[in-house]
XYZ file of C-alpha atoms in Angstrom:
663
model
C 8.191 -7.554 18.405
C 7.293 -10.420 16.127
C 10.409 -12.580 15.864
C 10.842 -15.943 14.198
C 12.335 -19.008 15.808
C 13.888 -21.386 13.295
C 14.248 -25.103 13.696
C 16.674 -25.766 10.837
C 17.114 -29.481 10.036
C 20.697 -30.646 10.682
C 20.957 -32.099 7.163
C 19.696 -28.958 5.438
C 21.967 -29.581 2.430
C 19.626 -32.448 1.561
C 16.377 -31.134 2.937
C 16.473 -27.751 1.151
C 13.820 -26.045 3.306
C 11.488 -23.531 1.716
C 7.937 -22.385 2.261
C 5.309 -24.272 0.275
C 3.037 -22.468 -2.165
C -0.441 -22.011 -0.794
C -3.409 -20.202 -2.329
C -5.554 -18.377 0.246
C -9.307 -18.855 0.242
C -11.747 -15.939 0.077
C -12.142 -15.611 3.859
C -8.401 -15.937 4.412
C -7.709 -13.195 1.840
C -10.245 -10.884 3.486
C -8.743 -11.536 6.922
C -5.252 -10.977 5.570
C -6.182 -7.625 4.001
C -7.912 -6.533 7.226
C -4.778 -7.311 9.216
C -2.819 -5.197 6.756
C -5.127 -2.226 7.338
C -4.864 -2.621 11.123
C -1.067 -2.664 10.931
C -1.158 0.860 9.498
C -2.702 2.150 12.715
C -1.187 -0.143 15.340
C 2.525 -0.218 14.667
C 5.426 -1.736 16.586
C 7.291 1.465 17.391
C 6.917 1.075 21.154
C 8.279 -2.485 21.335
C 11.175 -1.502 19.087
C 11.942 1.459 21.367
C 12.136 -0.815 24.422
C 14.490 -3.156 22.619
C 16.690 -0.246 21.529
C 16.959 0.790 25.188
C 17.991 -2.779 26.082
C 20.606 -2.735 23.318
C 22.062 0.511 24.682
C 22.304 -0.909 28.201
C 24.005 -4.101 26.994
C 26.375 -2.115 24.789
C 27.575 -0.067 27.774
C 28.673 -3.287 29.515
C 30.391 -4.601 26.371
C 32.444 -1.412 25.982
C 34.290 -2.259 29.187
C 35.511 -5.600 27.809
C 38.868 -6.201 26.126
C 39.111 -7.610 22.599
C 39.664 -11.195 23.830
C 36.689 -10.945 26.164
C 34.572 -9.547 23.321
C 35.460 -12.565 21.156
C 34.483 -14.844 24.044
C 31.155 -13.009 24.162
C 30.619 -13.845 20.481
C 31.113 -17.574 21.180
C 28.768 -17.386 24.153
C 26.132 -15.544 22.107
C 26.336 -18.107 19.310
C 25.677 -20.910 21.809
C 22.756 -19.031 23.381
C 21.180 -18.284 19.985
C 21.443 -21.917 18.922
C 19.835 -22.936 22.208
C 17.172 -20.278 22.764
C 16.456 -19.189 19.197
C 15.767 -15.702 17.926
C 13.832 -14.366 20.914
C 13.572 -10.570 21.440
C 16.038 -10.781 24.351
C 18.597 -12.719 22.320
C 18.111 -10.345 19.384
C 18.859 -7.362 21.657
C 22.004 -9.097 22.958
C 23.157 -9.821 19.396
C 22.530 -6.273 18.175
C 24.504 -4.819 21.103
C 27.442 -7.106 20.348
C 27.350 -6.343 16.608
C 27.160 -2.621 17.303
C 30.210 -2.704 19.596
C 32.146 -4.954 17.192
C 31.403 -2.596 14.304
C 32.621 0.375 16.349
C 35.898 -1.325 17.257
C 36.795 -3.028 13.986
C 35.247 -0.692 11.399
C 35.028 2.647 13.167
C 31.261 2.764 12.456
C 28.750 2.692 15.313
C 25.133 1.999 14.402
C 22.693 4.860 14.926
C 19.468 4.150 16.804
C 17.627 4.573 13.491
C 19.734 1.743 12.021
C 18.968 -0.446 15.056
C 15.296 0.298 14.439
C 15.708 -0.791 10.817
C 17.514 -3.972 11.855
C 14.730 -4.877 14.285
C 12.177 -4.408 11.505
C 14.182 -6.835 9.357
C 14.225 -9.384 12.180
C 10.448 -9.009 12.467
C 10.012 -9.914 8.786
C 9.068 -6.388 7.715
C 10.126 -3.812 5.142
C 12.208 -1.054 6.735
C 11.469 2.187 4.906
C 14.607 4.248 5.512
C 15.302 7.550 3.799
C 18.062 7.465 1.207
C 21.431 8.034 2.835
C 20.423 6.563 6.208
C 22.944 3.727 5.950
C 21.079 0.629 4.802
C 24.422 -1.037 4.004
C 25.283 -1.000 7.728
C 21.712 -1.846 8.786
C 21.506 -5.181 6.934
C 24.392 -6.837 8.904
C 22.473 -6.410 12.166
C 19.833 -8.901 11.027
C 22.128 -10.924 8.747
C 24.770 -11.571 11.413
C 22.164 -12.315 14.103
C 20.513 -14.983 11.954
C 23.899 -16.386 10.857
C 25.085 -16.652 14.469
C 21.924 -18.679 15.101
C 23.034 -21.133 12.388
C 20.679 -19.910 9.655
C 22.052 -19.425 6.092
C 21.400 -15.822 5.034
C 20.979 -14.260 1.585
C 21.424 -10.476 1.278
C 19.914 -9.651 -2.111
C 20.694 -6.549 -4.158
C 19.873 -5.210 -7.616
C 23.238 -5.399 -9.407
C 26.734 -6.874 -9.333
C 28.377 -3.596 -8.338
C 26.310 -3.093 -5.153
C 26.525 -6.783 -4.283
C 30.325 -6.941 -4.466
C 30.734 -3.525 -2.820
C 28.528 -4.270 0.197
C 30.091 -7.690 0.749
C 33.587 -6.183 0.657
C 32.720 -3.298 2.992
C 31.101 -5.550 5.602
C 33.646 -8.400 5.506
C 35.774 -7.056 8.456
C 32.662 -6.948 10.663
C 31.547 -10.468 9.767
C 35.049 -11.872 10.212
C 35.323 -10.264 13.640
C 32.112 -12.108 14.535
C 33.534 -15.399 13.265
C 31.217 -15.534 10.255
C 32.063 -16.298 6.634
C 30.800 -14.024 3.860
C 30.789 -14.347 0.066
C 29.136 -12.834 -2.998
C 27.602 -14.282 -6.160
C 27.840 -12.200 -9.331
C 27.554 -12.795 -13.035
C 30.184 -14.970 -14.713
C 31.078 -17.264 -11.794
C 31.464 -20.994 -12.384
C 29.027 -23.453 -10.770
C 31.718 -24.574 -8.316
C 32.426 -20.988 -7.205
C 28.717 -20.392 -6.784
C 28.300 -23.575 -4.767
C 31.102 -22.521 -2.424
C 29.661 -19.002 -2.142
C 26.267 -20.322 -1.050
C 27.980 -22.419 1.645
C 29.072 -19.232 3.433
C 27.166 -18.076 6.511
C 26.107 -14.918 4.675
C 25.885 -14.686 0.881
C 25.480 -11.396 -0.971
C 23.802 -12.068 -4.312
C 21.892 -10.258 -7.054
C 18.217 -11.075 -7.435
C 18.583 -12.427 -10.975
C 21.583 -14.662 -10.232
C 19.791 -16.073 -7.177
C 16.584 -16.937 -9.018
C 18.395 -18.502 -11.981
C 20.532 -20.598 -9.607
C 17.320 -21.744 -7.942
C 15.878 -22.757 -11.331
C 19.102 -24.624 -12.193
C 18.693 -26.590 -8.967
C 15.099 -27.401 -9.861
C 16.282 -28.806 -13.202
C 18.934 -30.854 -11.384
C 16.328 -32.249 -8.994
C 13.831 -32.840 -11.808
C 10.420 -33.502 -10.215
C 11.735 -35.708 -7.403
C 11.633 -33.170 -4.563
C 10.368 -35.316 -1.699
C 12.651 -34.632 1.324
C 12.723 -38.282 2.417
C 13.685 -39.392 -1.095
C 16.510 -36.831 -1.203
C 17.714 -37.879 2.243
C 17.702 -41.556 1.278
C 19.560 -40.732 -1.931
C 22.183 -38.798 0.055
C 22.753 -41.842 2.261
C 22.805 -44.625 -0.312
C 23.205 -43.389 -3.877
C 26.576 -43.110 -5.631
C 25.239 -40.277 -7.822
C 23.798 -37.842 -5.340
C 21.969 -34.965 -6.964
C 22.349 -32.921 -3.784
C 26.104 -32.642 -4.414
C 25.387 -30.839 -7.686
C 23.003 -28.346 -6.120
C 23.989 -24.710 -5.645
C 21.621 -23.476 -2.931
C 20.986 -24.911 0.523
C 17.360 -23.844 0.547
C 15.460 -20.590 1.085
C 15.988 -19.761 4.737
C 16.475 -16.071 5.529
C 16.436 -13.236 2.966
C 17.110 -9.516 3.272
C 16.159 -7.729 0.041
C 17.821 -4.363 -0.558
C 15.844 -1.905 -2.727
C 12.859 -4.142 -2.069
C 10.424 -2.026 -4.103
C 12.616 -2.309 -7.196
C 12.923 -6.101 -6.961
C 9.537 -7.170 -5.602
C 7.341 -4.556 -7.295
C 8.996 -3.039 -10.370
C 10.300 -6.375 -11.638
C 7.295 -8.438 -10.559
C 5.920 -8.425 -14.112
C 9.121 -9.896 -15.544
C 9.123 -13.720 -15.637
C 12.469 -15.371 -14.890
C 13.039 -17.942 -17.625
C 15.970 -20.359 -17.721
C 16.360 -21.314 -21.355
C 18.415 -23.305 -23.795
C 19.117 -22.384 -27.401
C 17.341 -23.944 -30.328
C 18.183 -23.315 -33.956
C 16.429 -23.269 -37.296
C 17.999 -22.450 -40.654
C 14.765 -20.905 -41.906
C 14.234 -18.710 -38.835
C 16.228 -15.660 -39.938
C 14.457 -15.543 -43.281
C 11.078 -15.918 -41.561
C 11.774 -13.077 -39.099
C 13.197 -10.845 -41.848
C 10.024 -11.358 -43.859
C 7.928 -10.493 -40.769
C 9.801 -7.195 -40.330
C 9.477 -6.432 -44.034
C 5.741 -7.078 -43.970
C 5.255 -5.079 -40.741
C 7.050 -2.106 -42.281
C 4.535 -2.042 -45.136
C 1.515 -1.709 -42.822
C 0.013 1.727 -42.132
C -0.690 3.010 -38.626
C -4.344 3.749 -37.744
C -5.399 1.817 -40.871
C -3.823 -1.618 -40.520
C -2.930 -1.392 -36.826
C -3.451 0.834 -33.783
C -0.819 1.722 -31.145
C -1.982 2.284 -27.571
C 1.112 4.075 -26.307
C -0.204 4.454 -22.762
C -0.409 0.658 -22.385
C 2.476 -0.067 -24.799
C 0.336 -2.382 -26.906
C -0.334 -2.746 -30.632
C -3.629 -4.066 -32.008
C -4.171 -5.390 -35.542
C -7.182 -4.044 -37.423
C -9.239 -6.058 -39.897
C -7.517 -4.308 -42.807
C -4.138 -5.260 -41.380
C -5.109 -8.911 -41.060
C -6.221 -8.874 -44.687
C -2.934 -7.273 -45.760
C -0.903 -9.876 -43.891
C -2.841 -12.739 -45.459
C -2.425 -11.375 -48.999
C 1.227 -10.340 -48.821
C 2.406 -13.472 -47.022
C 1.184 -15.861 -49.712
C 4.462 -15.497 -51.616
C 6.638 -16.235 -48.550
C 6.267 -20.015 -48.247
C 4.859 -22.709 -45.967
C 5.893 -21.110 -42.659
C 3.310 -18.395 -43.360
C 0.389 -20.739 -43.927
C -0.794 -20.757 -40.301
C -3.108 -17.864 -39.347
C -2.045 -17.564 -35.680
C 1.649 -17.956 -36.484
C 1.798 -15.266 -39.167
C -0.331 -12.704 -37.332
C 1.465 -13.145 -33.992
C 4.876 -12.836 -35.651
C 3.933 -9.681 -37.593
C 2.482 -8.233 -34.390
C 5.770 -8.985 -32.654
C 7.619 -7.325 -35.555
C 5.460 -4.207 -35.107
C 6.442 -4.191 -31.427
C 10.119 -4.400 -32.391
C 9.760 -1.528 -34.865
C 7.640 0.940 -32.906
C 7.583 0.128 -29.170
C 11.259 -0.703 -28.562
C 13.642 2.158 -29.231
C 17.435 2.133 -29.358
C 19.200 3.945 -26.467
C 15.974 3.846 -24.488
C 14.908 0.229 -24.158
C 18.175 -1.298 -25.380
C 21.732 -0.495 -26.447
C 23.743 -1.856 -29.353
C 27.265 -2.583 -28.128
C 29.933 -4.608 -29.937
C 27.332 -5.835 -32.396
C 24.982 -7.135 -29.675
C 21.579 -5.952 -28.485
C 21.677 -5.354 -24.709
C 18.486 -4.737 -22.753
C 18.355 -1.638 -20.535
C 16.367 -1.961 -17.310
C 13.778 0.838 -17.433
C 13.748 1.170 -13.637
C 17.493 1.175 -12.917
C 18.933 2.499 -16.164
C 21.463 -0.344 -16.160
C 22.257 -2.973 -18.777
C 20.770 -6.391 -17.984
C 23.560 -8.680 -19.132
C 22.694 -12.053 -20.678
C 18.987 -11.207 -20.741
C 16.882 -11.499 -23.869
C 13.264 -10.936 -24.841
C 11.223 -14.029 -25.550
C 9.003 -15.236 -28.398
C 11.398 -14.050 -31.098
C 11.275 -10.351 -30.118
C 15.003 -10.231 -29.347
C 15.899 -11.723 -32.729
C 13.576 -9.293 -34.522
C 15.331 -6.342 -32.878
C 18.715 -7.836 -33.816
C 17.635 -7.969 -37.470
C 16.208 -4.443 -37.209
C 19.603 -3.160 -35.948
C 21.689 -5.240 -38.367
C 23.255 -7.376 -35.622
C 24.267 -11.012 -35.846
C 21.263 -13.186 -35.094
C 21.466 -15.130 -31.847
C 19.726 -18.462 -31.514
C 16.168 -18.425 -30.300
C 15.760 -19.647 -26.740
C 13.445 -22.370 -25.533
C 12.185 -22.168 -21.943
C 13.461 -24.967 -19.674
C 12.244 -23.572 -16.347
C 10.264 -20.504 -15.367
C 9.210 -18.718 -12.197
C 8.024 -15.251 -11.202
C 9.557 -13.077 -8.499
C 6.196 -13.125 -6.744
C 6.215 -16.894 -6.429
C 9.938 -17.231 -5.694
C 10.247 -14.768 -2.820
C 7.093 -16.054 -1.134
C 8.972 -19.344 -0.651
C 11.506 -17.926 1.825
C 10.953 -19.041 5.401
C 11.833 -15.504 6.505
C 11.594 -12.542 4.122
C 12.366 -8.889 4.873
C 13.618 -5.869 2.991
C 14.807 -2.261 2.931
C 14.125 0.707 0.695
C 13.780 4.457 0.789
C 10.425 4.394 -1.015
C 7.859 1.897 0.219
C 4.774 3.838 1.315
C 3.307 3.963 -2.218
C 3.390 0.156 -2.519
C 2.926 -0.837 1.132
C -0.483 -2.389 0.433
C 0.853 -4.489 -2.442
C 3.867 -5.670 -0.419
C 1.470 -6.859 2.280
C -1.135 -8.496 0.013
C 1.380 -10.363 -2.181
C 4.385 -11.054 0.071
C 2.852 -10.702 3.564
C 5.388 -7.934 4.264
C 4.336 -5.114 6.580
C 6.089 -1.765 6.163
C 7.778 0.028 9.044
C 8.679 3.701 8.601
C 12.065 4.478 10.225
C 12.722 7.973 11.569
C 15.836 9.640 10.173
C 18.966 9.985 12.303
C 19.080 13.717 11.558
C 16.295 16.054 10.399
C 15.935 16.405 6.621
C 16.670 19.968 5.483
C 16.316 19.342 1.755
C 14.690 22.277 -0.032
C 11.933 21.502 -2.551
C 11.676 24.213 -5.240
C 8.490 24.854 -7.275
C 7.846 22.670 -10.336
C 8.143 24.541 -13.643
C 6.315 23.422 -16.788
C 7.376 24.552 -20.299
C 5.431 24.320 -23.570
C 7.911 22.144 -25.511
C 11.190 20.230 -25.366
C 13.306 23.044 -26.770
C 12.272 25.596 -24.162
C 12.682 23.015 -21.390
C 16.240 22.098 -22.339
C 17.144 25.758 -22.694
C 15.867 26.295 -19.155
C 17.784 23.238 -17.862
C 21.072 24.424 -19.356
C 20.489 27.959 -18.044
C 19.839 26.550 -14.552
C 23.012 24.456 -14.717
C 25.022 27.539 -15.722
C 23.559 29.499 -12.815
C 24.325 26.817 -10.216
C 27.770 26.063 -11.656
C 28.686 29.736 -11.310
C 27.904 29.437 -7.580
C 30.168 26.395 -7.272
C 27.317 24.031 -6.349
C 27.385 20.473 -7.742
C 24.398 19.560 -9.923
C 22.847 16.149 -10.627
C 20.407 16.035 -13.554
C 18.055 13.067 -13.870
C 16.990 12.065 -17.398
C 14.548 9.363 -18.575
C 16.809 7.446 -20.992
C 20.323 6.921 -22.323
C 19.541 8.899 -25.481
C 18.209 11.907 -23.566
C 21.162 11.894 -21.144
C 23.587 12.038 -24.078
C 21.536 14.734 -25.821
C 21.693 16.911 -22.691
C 25.414 16.191 -22.280
C 25.963 17.592 -25.780
C 24.035 20.775 -24.916
C 26.051 21.255 -21.721
C 29.316 20.753 -23.629
C 28.227 23.341 -26.209
C 27.633 25.747 -23.310
C 31.308 25.332 -22.402
C 30.846 23.365 -19.177
C 32.564 20.139 -18.057
C 30.199 17.231 -17.277
C 30.068 13.559 -16.354
C 27.494 11.150 -17.796
C 26.187 8.159 -15.847
C 23.970 5.767 -17.793
C 23.953 2.169 -18.987
C 27.109 2.767 -21.051
C 29.101 3.752 -17.930
C 28.156 0.921 -15.539
C 31.813 0.061 -14.932
C 32.664 3.685 -14.046
C 29.740 4.229 -11.693
C 31.776 4.363 -8.470
C 34.238 6.922 -9.862
C 31.517 9.151 -11.305
C 29.478 9.102 -8.095
C 32.588 9.928 -6.066
C 33.080 13.111 -8.105
C 29.397 14.119 -8.110
C 29.616 15.939 -4.773
C 32.648 18.092 -5.568
C 32.586 21.847 -6.099
C 31.084 22.765 -9.489
C 30.630 19.198 -10.711
C 27.880 18.468 -13.266
C 26.571 14.886 -13.437
C 23.959 13.837 -15.994
C 22.363 10.486 -15.185
C 19.421 8.314 -16.080
C 16.896 8.702 -13.281
C 17.833 5.544 -11.403
C 21.553 5.214 -12.189
C 23.547 5.434 -8.973
C 20.736 4.060 -6.800
C 22.240 2.548 -3.656
C 25.351 4.743 -3.788
C 26.105 7.688 -1.528
C 27.221 11.027 -2.985
C 29.758 12.447 -0.523
C 29.840 16.237 -0.348
C 33.024 18.283 -0.076
C 33.088 20.579 2.976
C 33.038 23.653 0.740
C 29.908 22.327 -0.990
C 27.988 22.186 2.302
C 28.697 25.876 2.852
C 27.338 26.688 -0.613
C 24.029 24.898 -0.178
C 24.836 21.273 -0.972
C 23.963 19.159 -3.995
C 21.192 20.401 -6.303
C 19.102 17.807 -8.190
C 17.094 18.577 -11.328
C 14.411 16.182 -12.598
C 13.771 16.657 -16.321
C 10.856 14.235 -16.747
C 8.483 12.414 -14.434
C 8.886 8.641 -14.283
C 5.944 6.256 -14.524
C 6.334 5.598 -10.767
C 6.457 8.414 -8.208
C 8.815 6.285 -6.113
C 11.513 6.671 -8.771
C 11.149 10.445 -8.600
C 11.496 10.292 -4.807
C 14.641 8.219 -5.176
C 16.104 10.881 -7.449
C 15.229 13.642 -4.985
C 16.868 11.554 -2.253
C 20.273 11.909 -3.929
C 20.553 15.243 -2.080
C 19.944 16.303 1.517
C 21.191 13.024 3.035
C 22.073 12.602 6.720
C 21.263 16.220 7.545
C 23.291 17.659 4.637
C 21.919 20.722 2.851
C 20.532 20.221 -0.638
C 17.737 21.170 -3.003
C 15.551 19.567 -5.653
C 13.436 20.870 -8.515
C 11.528 19.517 -11.515
C 11.617 21.153 -14.958
C 8.963 19.526 -17.155
C 7.256 20.166 -20.483
C 4.064 19.245 -22.307
C 6.002 17.102 -24.798
C 7.253 14.754 -22.068
C 6.456 11.096 -22.691
C 4.117 10.758 -19.704
C 1.944 13.668 -20.855
C 1.883 12.669 -24.524
C 1.125 8.979 -23.971
C -1.733 9.577 -21.522
C -3.542 11.944 -23.927
C -5.064 14.193 -21.280
C -8.368 15.841 -22.209
C -7.176 18.977 -20.438
C -4.169 19.413 -22.718
C -5.660 22.492 -24.415
C -6.149 24.238 -21.069
C -2.660 23.403 -19.847
C -1.093 24.571 -23.123
C -2.914 27.871 -22.763
C -1.751 28.327 -19.152
C 1.839 27.320 -19.891
C 2.040 29.475 -23.021
C 1.311 32.593 -20.957
C 4.542 32.254 -18.920
C 7.839 32.278 -20.812
C 9.819 31.584 -17.631
C 8.004 28.302 -17.007
C 4.539 27.894 -15.542
C 4.454 27.298 -11.776
C 0.661 27.123 -11.369
C -0.383 24.265 -9.102
C -2.895 22.992 -11.671
C -0.184 22.113 -14.198
C 1.933 19.875 -12.025
C -1.209 18.532 -10.308
C -2.236 17.220 -13.728
C 1.197 15.582 -14.177
C 0.718 13.872 -10.798
C -2.732 12.658 -11.838
C -1.387 11.195 -15.077
C 1.414 9.510 -13.120
C -1.125 8.004 -10.707
C -3.123 6.695 -13.679
C -0.067 4.843 -15.011
C 0.785 3.499 -11.533
C -2.779 2.228 -11.153
C -2.593 0.470 -14.516
C 0.705 -1.230 -13.671
C -0.664 -2.235 -10.260
C -3.686 -3.875 -11.900
C -1.377 -5.686 -14.315
C 0.720 -7.051 -11.426
C -2.425 -8.139 -9.569
C -3.698 -9.888 -12.693
C -0.384 -11.686 -13.206
C -0.289 -12.653 -9.527
C -3.727 -14.269 -9.799
C -2.647 -16.047 -12.981
C 0.517 -17.227 -11.246
C -1.466 -18.637 -8.329
C -3.878 -20.399 -10.665
C -0.974 -21.856 -12.647
C 0.666 -22.986 -9.402
C -2.481 -24.853 -8.416
C -2.654 -26.605 -11.790
C 1.025 -27.541 -11.735
C 0.856 -28.931 -8.212
C -2.223 -30.950 -9.182
C -0.339 -32.378 -12.170
C 2.730 -33.143 -10.056
C 4.910 -30.484 -11.691
C 6.240 -27.457 -9.797
C 7.810 -25.243 -12.497
């Protein structure tokens, strides 16, 4: 097993260790990609199996100890880890002790599959564990081992709810091991954050972590030389290090690693300050007014597959003529055309209750991959303000970038990076090429008995929703709980209305119900429950089934539209059939679904003819094969975009380092 031995400087508060950015040469890139291909065929299963056997043997000896003797073993292990480092033998000893401590103090004993996942994390890999396999209990194996060795650990999750929940659940285990644990969520003061990062193990959301890192970079300015910081800590009365939040980037475990490192890789993290201009609202209002007067396919063209709008020559002429009466701000060619183009984006590419919500007079961005509101986030280059004017909201001040970094660059700076997810195989190559993360597939603790039903394709939205409601009625009559995945907030509420009209009780889980997520998920596995959710809402939470539900076939999941990424569909299917429970999954699609319409398939006429022949929904393999092909086309496009941005990011990093600036 590939383990990492850390030599952490004693004054790491001042030294702030992190990995330096380095751009690989052509030969190095080729060698790196070749190693990634070889890893697919020569895994580490055998070495992990030997270590798991060692853990079992050590655990048997620990079970004979009393509680006081077990605590003495923790102190002895801490000393040995600090002395010997994270060798395979010391890792096995730590895992055995953590497993026995968890059994005694939490009543939860780690399965061998969870030990396997923990060993993958220690090896700096991505552990691909099926949904429901207990990633929450897997992370502490690696986190506590590194913390006992004196290494600060960050356990990174996708939202405040999961961060606070996991930290609270695991606190008894960490305390029994003599470790401190904390969490960082939105709304905390700088002092609370600073104290939280001083804990042995810090649970934190990805966005809060990156923005705290950028705040530290602003505090440090460009003077990042370790010797300079150390000298300042010894002699200066105004030590910048005392105002810093983080202690460096030592050891990270990323939960839902595909969501954070892949899905959000195209989103730049920008720390900004507000700037104001009295004329700005009038300027943006004029841009929206002018954009609304332009005609599609004459003045501009919308490429819905790529979510881009292109101005035509006629549109440029229209903008020039109509803007002459608006004043001096419209005199610049680039300024006026870019702002009208941005106004067109606000009008036609960003839709309410799909890409954003309007709550309490504010525009709130909805994460397209998680279905959750992204608090305190705003679009840049005036787009957010244009949407506020479009929706009649109070205009917020435009933001000026103070510091900026991408997820790709940030996470590559950790000395040790690892992660967990239920869906990694589709992006395993990208995780390796960008983050140097190999993927390790973990066998399930119990066999999966989930039943996959045939995909049905309907000619239009109306017939699809009629079929969905009829299917819900059928399953509800049998007493089985049903979870229906929808693509957006608006669609989830539209379906909820149809279910209500059919006389059935239902729960809705989307960006409007973030605060109620735990309660809704708790009820989702009860007899006859109906839960309508955006496709990714509830990710990271476990739907517990009532005993009577297991006898009736378990939870049934219905997908009503394919997502742009097949991984998201797999996550939805993984809501059922967890840990050997019964369950079933089916997809009810139609030819008016966004994926099919935006990709403009040349075979649409043939599919419409095939689907139109079957009133009960077409189940021919060709129809859903075409949906899969269109989905793969979108995934390929997004992958190319991420690769392009990664190359740009590396080139920018080289220029900044040459100029002496880092961000």
